[in-house]
Coordinates of C-alpha atoms and ligand atoms in Angstrom, one line a residue:
M17 CA 4.4 -10.0 -8.8
R18 CA 0.8 -8.8 -8.7
F19 CA -1.2 -6.3 -6.7
L20 CA -4.9 -6.2 -5.9
T21 CA -6.9 -3.2 -4.7
A22 CA -10.1 -3.0 -2.8
G23 CA -12.3 -0.2 -1.6
E24 CA -14.9 2.4 -2.6
S25 CA -14.5 6.2 -2.7
H26 CA -16.6 6.8 0.4
G27 CA -16.2 3.4 2.0
R28 CA -14.2 2.7 5.1
G29 CA -10.9 2.8 3.3
L30 CA -8.7 1.3 0.6
V31 CA -6.7 -1.9 0.8
T32 CA -3.7 -2.8 -1.4
I33 CA -2.2 -6.3 -1.3
I34 CA 1.1 -7.0 -3.0
E35 CA 2.2 -10.5 -3.7
G36 CA 5.6 -11.8 -4.9
F37 CA 7.7 -8.8 -3.7
P38 CA 11.3 -9.8 -2.8
K39 CA 12.6 -10.1 0.7
G40 CA 15.1 -7.5 2.1
V41 CA 13.9 -4.2 0.7
S42 CA 13.6 -1.4 3.3
L43 CA 10.1 0.1 3.4
S44 CA 8.2 2.4 5.7
E45 CA 4.8 4.0 5.9
E46 CA 6.6 7.3 5.4
D47 CA 8.0 6.2 2.0
I48 CA 4.5 5.5 0.8
N49 CA 2.9 8.6 2.4
I50 CA 5.3 10.9 0.6
E51 CA 4.1 9.4 -2.7
L52 CA 0.5 9.7 -1.6
S53 CA 0.9 13.3 -0.8
R54 CA 2.4 14.0 -4.2
R55 CA -0.8 12.5 -5.8
R56 CA -3.0 14.6 -3.6
Q57 CA -1.5 17.9 -4.8
G58 CA -1.9 19.7 -8.1
Y59 CA -3.8 22.8 -9.1
G60 CA -7.3 21.9 -10.1
R61 CA -8.0 19.2 -7.5
G62 CA -11.3 19.4 -5.6
K63 CA -12.1 19.8 -1.9
R64 CA -11.9 16.0 -1.3
M65 CA -8.2 16.1 -1.4
S66 CA -8.0 18.5 1.5
I67 CA -10.3 16.3 3.5
E68 CA -8.2 13.1 3.1
S69 CA -5.1 12.8 5.4
E70 CA -3.5 10.1 3.1
K71 CA -1.7 8.3 5.9
C72 CA -1.4 4.6 5.2
E73 CA -0.8 1.7 7.6
I74 CA 1.3 -1.3 6.7
Y75 CA -0.5 -4.4 8.1
S76 CA 1.8 -7.2 7.0
G77 CA 4.9 -8.2 5.1
L78 CA 7.4 -6.2 7.0
R79 CA 9.8 -6.9 9.9
N80 CA 12.2 -4.4 11.3
G81 CA 11.6 -2.1 8.4
K82 CA 12.4 -4.6 5.7
T83 CA 10.1 -6.7 3.5
I84 CA 10.1 -10.4 4.4
G85 CA 8.8 -12.0 1.2
S86 CA 5.3 -12.5 2.4
P87 CA 2.2 -10.6 1.1
I88 CA 2.4 -6.9 1.9
S89 CA -1.0 -5.4 2.9
I90 CA -1.5 -1.7 3.2
V91 CA -4.6 0.1 4.4
L92 CA -5.5 3.7 3.6
P93 CA -8.5 4.8 5.7
N94 CA -10.9 7.2 4.1
V95 CA -11.5 10.3 6.3
D96 CA -14.6 11.0 4.2
W97 CA -16.2 7.7 5.0
Q98 CA -20.0 7.9 4.5
K99 CA -22.0 5.2 6.2
E100 CA -25.3 6.1 4.6
Q101 CA -25.2 6.6 0.8
S102 CA -28.3 7.8 -1.1
P103 CA -29.1 6.2 -4.5
I104 CA -28.1 8.1 -7.6
Y105 CA -30.2 7.7 -10.8
I106 CA -28.6 10.1 -13.3
P107 CA -25.3 9.0 -15.0
R108 CA -22.5 11.3 -16.0
P109 CA -21.3 11.2 -19.6
G110 CA -17.7 10.0 -19.6
H111 CA -17.9 8.0 -16.3
A112 CA -18.5 4.3 -15.7
D113 CA -22.0 5.1 -14.4
L114 CA -24.3 4.0 -17.3
P115 CA -22.4 1.0 -18.7
G116 CA -21.8 -0.2 -15.1
A117 CA -25.5 0.2 -14.2
I118 CA -26.5 -1.8 -17.3
K119 CA -23.9 -4.4 -16.6
Y120 CA -25.0 -4.9 -12.9
H121 CA -28.8 -4.7 -13.6
T122 CA -29.5 -1.6 -11.6
N123 CA -30.9 1.9 -11.9
D124 CA -28.9 3.1 -8.8
I125 CA -25.5 4.0 -10.1
R126 CA -24.0 4.5 -6.6
D127 CA -22.1 1.2 -6.4
I128 CA -20.5 1.8 -9.8
W129 CA -19.7 5.5 -9.0
E130 CA -18.0 4.5 -5.7
R131 CA -15.7 1.8 -7.1
A132 CA -15.0 3.4 -10.5
S133 CA -13.9 6.6 -8.6
A134 CA -10.4 7.8 -9.1
R135 CA -10.0 7.3 -5.4
E136 CA -8.8 3.8 -6.3
T137 CA -5.7 5.4 -7.9
A138 CA -4.4 6.0 -4.3
C139 CA -3.8 2.2 -4.2
R140 CA -1.9 2.4 -7.5
V141 CA 0.4 4.9 -5.9
I142 CA 0.8 2.7 -2.8
A143 CA 1.9 -0.3 -5.0
G144 CA 4.1 2.0 -7.1
A145 CA 5.8 3.4 -4.0
V146 CA 6.8 -0.1 -3.0
A147 CA 8.0 -0.9 -6.6
K148 CA 10.0 2.4 -6.5
K149 CA 11.8 1.2 -3.4
F150 CA 12.9 -1.9 -5.4
L151 CA 14.0 0.1 -8.4
K152 CA 15.9 2.5 -6.2
E153 CA 18.1 -0.5 -5.1
L154 CA 19.0 -0.8 -8.8
N155 CA 19.5 2.9 -9.3
I156 CA 16.5 3.2 -11.7
K157 CA 14.7 6.4 -11.5
I158 CA 11.3 7.6 -12.8
I159 CA 10.4 11.3 -13.3
S160 CA 7.0 12.7 -14.5
F161 CA 5.8 16.1 -15.5
T162 CA 2.8 17.7 -17.2
R163 CA 3.3 18.1 -20.9
A164 CA -0.1 19.7 -21.6
I165 CA -3.3 20.9 -20.0
G166 CA -6.1 21.3 -22.5
P167 CA -4.7 23.3 -25.4
I168 CA -1.7 24.6 -23.5
R169 CA 1.3 22.5 -24.3
L170 CA 4.9 22.7 -23.2
E171 CA 6.7 22.9 -26.5
L172 CA 10.3 22.9 -25.1
D173 CA 12.5 19.9 -25.1
I174 CA 13.1 18.9 -21.5
D175 CA 16.6 17.7 -20.5
I176 CA 15.4 15.4 -17.8
R177 CA 19.0 14.5 -16.8
N178 CA 19.4 18.1 -15.6
S179 CA 19.3 17.9 -11.8
D180 CA 17.4 21.2 -11.5
I181 CA 14.4 19.9 -13.5
E182 CA 12.9 17.9 -10.6
K183 CA 12.8 21.0 -8.4
L184 CA 11.2 23.0 -11.2
I185 CA 8.6 20.3 -11.6
D186 CA 7.9 20.1 -7.8
D187 CA 7.7 23.8 -7.5
S188 CA 5.1 24.2 -10.2
P189 CA 1.5 23.8 -9.0
V190 CA 0.7 22.0 -12.3
R191 CA 4.0 20.0 -12.2
C192 CA 5.3 21.7 -15.4
P193 CA 9.0 22.6 -15.4
D194 CA 8.6 25.9 -17.4
N195 CA 7.3 28.9 -15.5
K196 CA 5.6 30.6 -18.4
T197 CA 3.8 27.5 -19.5
S198 CA 2.8 26.7 -15.9
E199 CA 1.2 30.1 -15.6
D200 CA -0.7 29.6 -18.8
M201 CA -1.9 26.2 -17.6
I202 CA -3.1 27.7 -14.3
R203 CA -4.9 30.4 -16.2
I204 CA -6.8 27.9 -18.4
I205 CA -7.7 25.8 -15.3
D206 CA -9.1 29.0 -13.7
E207 CA -11.2 29.5 -16.8
A208 CA -12.6 26.0 -16.5
I209 CA -13.3 26.6 -12.8
E210 CA -15.1 29.8 -13.7
K211 CA -17.2 28.0 -16.3
G212 CA -18.0 25.0 -14.1
D213 CA -16.1 22.9 -16.7
T214 CA -13.2 20.4 -16.6
L215 CA -10.0 19.9 -18.5
G216 CA -7.7 17.0 -19.5
G217 CA -4.1 17.0 -20.8
I218 CA -1.0 15.0 -21.2
F219 CA 1.5 13.7 -18.6
E220 CA 5.0 12.5 -19.5
L221 CA 7.1 9.8 -17.8
V222 CA 10.8 9.3 -18.2
V223 CA 12.8 6.4 -16.8
L224 CA 16.6 6.9 -16.3
N225 CA 19.4 4.4 -15.9
I226 CA 17.6 1.4 -17.4
P227 CA 19.9 -0.9 -19.3
P228 CA 19.2 -2.3 -22.8
G229 CA 17.5 -5.7 -23.2
I230 CA 14.7 -5.5 -20.5
G231 CA 11.5 -6.9 -22.0
T232 CA 11.3 -9.2 -25.0
Y233 CA 10.4 -9.4 -28.7
M234 CA 9.5 -13.1 -28.3
H235 CA 5.8 -13.1 -27.3
W236 CA 3.0 -10.5 -27.7
D237 CA 2.0 -10.6 -24.1
K238 CA 5.5 -10.1 -22.7
R239 CA 6.6 -7.1 -24.8
L240 CA 7.5 -4.3 -22.5
D241 CA 5.8 -1.6 -24.6
G242 CA 2.6 -3.6 -24.5
L243 CA 2.7 -4.0 -20.8
I244 CA 3.5 -0.3 -20.3
A245 CA 0.6 0.7 -22.5
Q246 CA -1.8 -1.5 -20.7
A247 CA -0.7 -0.3 -17.3
I248 CA -0.9 3.4 -18.3
M249 CA -4.2 3.0 -20.1
S250 CA -5.7 1.4 -17.0
I251 CA -5.5 4.7 -15.1
P252 CA -9.0 6.1 -15.0
S253 CA -9.5 9.0 -17.6
V254 CA -6.5 8.0 -19.7
K255 CA -7.6 7.6 -23.3
G256 CA -4.3 7.5 -25.1
V257 CA -0.8 6.2 -24.6
E258 CA 2.3 7.1 -26.6
I259 CA 5.8 5.6 -26.4
G260 CA 8.5 8.1 -27.4
S261 CA 7.4 10.2 -30.4
G262 CA 4.9 7.5 -31.6
F263 CA 2.4 9.8 -33.3
Y264 CA 5.0 12.2 -34.7
S265 CA 7.0 9.3 -36.1
S266 CA 4.0 8.0 -37.9
E267 CA 3.9 11.2 -40.0
N268 CA 7.6 11.2 -41.0
F269 CA 10.1 9.4 -43.2
G270 CA 12.0 6.6 -41.4
S271 CA 15.3 8.4 -42.1
N272 CA 14.1 11.3 -39.9
V273 CA 12.8 9.4 -36.9
L274 CA 14.7 6.1 -36.6
D275 CA 17.4 6.6 -33.9
I276 CA 20.8 6.1 -35.6
I277 CA 23.1 3.6 -33.7
K278 CA 26.4 5.1 -32.4
Y279 CA 29.3 3.5 -30.7
N280 CA 32.0 5.0 -28.5
K281 CA 33.9 2.9 -26.0
N282 CA 34.0 5.9 -23.6
H283 CA 30.3 6.8 -23.8
S284 CA 28.5 6.7 -20.5
P285 CA 26.5 4.7 -19.4
W286 CA 26.8 2.3 -22.4
S287 CA 29.0 2.3 -25.5
F288 CA 26.1 1.7 -27.8
Y289 CA 24.0 4.8 -27.8
R290 CA 21.7 7.1 -29.8
E291 CA 21.7 10.9 -30.3
T292 CA 18.0 11.0 -30.7
N293 CA 15.2 9.1 -28.8
F294 CA 12.2 9.0 -31.0
A295 CA 11.7 5.4 -30.0
G296 CA 11.2 6.4 -26.4
G297 CA 13.9 3.9 -25.2
I298 CA 12.1 0.9 -26.5
E299 CA 12.8 -1.2 -29.7
G300 CA 11.2 -4.6 -30.4
G301 CA 9.4 -4.7 -27.0
M302 CA 12.7 -4.2 -25.2
T303 CA 14.6 -1.3 -23.6
N304 CA 17.4 -0.1 -25.9
G305 CA 19.4 1.7 -23.1
E306 CA 18.0 5.2 -23.8
P307 CA 15.6 6.7 -21.3
I308 CA 12.1 5.2 -21.6
V309 CA 9.6 8.0 -22.5
V310 CA 5.8 7.4 -22.1
R311 CA 3.0 9.9 -22.5
G312 CA -0.6 9.5 -21.2
A313 CA -3.5 11.5 -22.7
V314 CA -6.1 12.3 -20.0
K315 CA -9.6 13.2 -20.9
P316 CA -11.4 15.9 -18.9
V317 CA -13.0 14.7 -15.6
P318 CA -16.6 13.7 -16.1
T319 CA -18.2 15.4 -13.1
L320 CA -18.9 19.0 -14.2
R321 CA -20.2 21.7 -11.9
N322 CA -22.1 23.0 -14.9
P323 CA -23.5 19.6 -15.7
L324 CA -24.0 18.1 -19.2
P325 CA -27.4 16.7 -20.4
S326 CA -28.2 13.1 -19.4
I327 CA -31.1 10.7 -18.9
D328 CA -32.8 9.9 -15.6
L329 CA -32.6 6.1 -15.4
I330 CA -36.0 5.8 -13.7
S331 CA -38.1 8.2 -15.7
K332 CA -36.0 7.9 -18.9
E333 CA -36.5 11.7 -19.3
E334 CA -33.8 14.1 -20.4
T335 CA -32.3 15.9 -17.5
K336 CA -28.9 17.3 -16.3
A337 CA -26.2 15.1 -14.9
I338 CA -25.9 15.3 -11.1
V339 CA -23.8 18.2 -9.6
L340 CA -21.4 17.2 -6.9
R341 CA -18.1 18.6 -5.7
S342 CA -15.4 17.5 -8.2
D343 CA -11.9 17.9 -9.4
V344 CA -11.5 20.3 -12.4
C345 CA -8.2 19.0 -13.7
I346 CA -6.3 15.9 -12.5
V347 CA -3.4 15.8 -15.0
P348 CA -0.7 16.7 -12.4
S349 CA -1.9 13.8 -10.2
A350 CA -2.2 11.5 -13.2
G351 CA 1.5 12.0 -13.7
V352 CA 2.3 10.7 -10.2
I353 CA -0.1 7.7 -10.8
G354 CA 1.6 7.1 -14.1
E355 CA 5.0 7.0 -12.4
A356 CA 3.6 4.4 -10.0
M357 CA 2.2 2.2 -12.7
L358 CA 5.4 2.4 -14.8
A359 CA 7.5 1.6 -11.7
W360 CA 5.3 -1.5 -11.1
V361 CA 5.6 -2.8 -14.6
L362 CA 9.4 -2.3 -14.6
A363 CA 9.9 -3.8 -11.1
D364 CA 7.8 -6.8 -12.1
K365 CA 9.6 -7.3 -15.4
I366 CA 13.1 -7.1 -13.8
I367 CA 12.1 -9.5 -11.0
E368 CA 10.8 -11.9 -13.7
E369 CA 13.9 -11.6 -15.8
F370 CA 16.5 -11.6 -13.0
G371 CA 14.7 -14.0 -10.7
G372 CA 15.3 -14.6 -7.1
N373 CA 13.4 -14.3 -3.8
T374 CA 15.7 -11.8 -2.2
I375 CA 16.9 -8.4 -3.2
E376 CA 20.5 -9.5 -2.8
E377 CA 20.1 -12.3 -5.4
I378 CA 18.3 -10.0 -7.9
K379 CA 20.9 -7.2 -7.3
S380 CA 23.8 -9.5 -7.9
R381 CA 22.4 -10.9 -11.1
F382 CA 21.4 -7.4 -12.3
S383 CA 24.9 -6.0 -11.6
Q384 CA 26.5 -8.9 -13.5
Y385 CA 24.3 -8.0 -16.5
L386 CA 25.3 -4.3 -16.1
E387 CA 28.9 -5.3 -16.1
Y388 CA 28.4 -7.3 -19.3
V389 CA 26.6 -4.4 -21.1
R390 CA 29.4 -2.0 -20.0
S391 CA 32.1 -4.3 -21.2
L392 CA 30.7 -4.3 -24.8
Ligands
EPS414 C1 -14.1 11.4 -7.9 C2 -14.7 12.4 -7.3 C3 -14.1 13.2 -6.2 C4 -12.6 13.1 -6.4 C5 -12.2 11.6 -6.4 C6 -12.7 11.0 -7.6 O1 -14.3 12.7 -5.0 P1 -15.6 13.1 -4.1 O2 -16.8 12.6 -4.9 O3 -15.5 12.4 -2.8 O4 -15.7 14.6 -4.0 O5 -11.9 13.9 -5.5 O6 -10.9 11.4 -6.2 C7 -10.4 11.0 -5.0 C8 -11.2 10.9 -3.9 C9 -9.0 10.7 -5.0 O7 -8.5 10.3 -4.0 O8 -8.3 11.0 -6.0 C10 -14.8 10.5 -8.9 O9 -16.0 10.6 -9.0 O10 -14.1 9.8 -9.6

């Protein structure tokens, strides 16, 4: 499978084209709009998000509410479409502005600004919403939450299998399942708002019900951990990706952080299991049957209301970066985008490994494999 996105932040709209998606999966505009509205929320988003309606239109690839195997094209109109766009000559530190202007031989950074905008991540969420419909058929679920905003970090261990967790995450304006930490996170975002500054943080993704053996140790470009890292790192503003307790493990003895293998015929969902999950559910580029855990480190948004020093590309004089409306913190939205990218990678890998053009074929091969794993 692959997906392609097109569109600029203040252009007419965004287009997503999905190729290679199996036939027979039910899909509606509403399924996608729910995910789009999750991306739009989050304490710290700017005014733009209240302007956009985030209602997509499916143009092709569906018949009677089910995919038909042909390319799926989805349009998301921009309410804030601006026909006339003035040139911009002052790049923001941390954005694509300057390297993009040099690359495209221009002093006017408008074209770069418009395409490098995080508006494009709405397309990721659209593709991810479609991938999630596929994963749902296989009972695979992805949950995300905010682990940190700036220096405020959720230190508790989260039992993601607890069914109350999702409600706690959804009820928190910063998508953090602990009330006290949520309040502290909101307080530090308020501090950034007051100072005209911005904040980054860490989102965490957890995949449940994924069997062992998805992915491969055979080739560097097919390893699941590598594919996940690329997909998460490709989200604008993500500057670090961690699988499981990657950085913590690097500071410890192997005997403390390698997940001991256990066996119990009655253990659910599989007889081979681990009591710890430092590996984040991946060993040798493959799932090991434990939940997949991935973290994305997000840098602070580059558009500051209290702008940083920069250089005017025409005069080459020192000046201040341009001040425009901006998000202050996008970490809660980045978690939703991370879910989408992870859903895409997993759906793609499963389709590659279990083959077939229709959901029925894939499901039947997948359940045969589950039966085998459960019989061990
Ligand atoms: C963005 C700047 C802001 C954000 C935008 C990304 O938009 P605007 O310049 O229109 O105020 O809100 O994010 C989105 C539009 C979105 O859908 O997430 C930027 O410069 O990257």
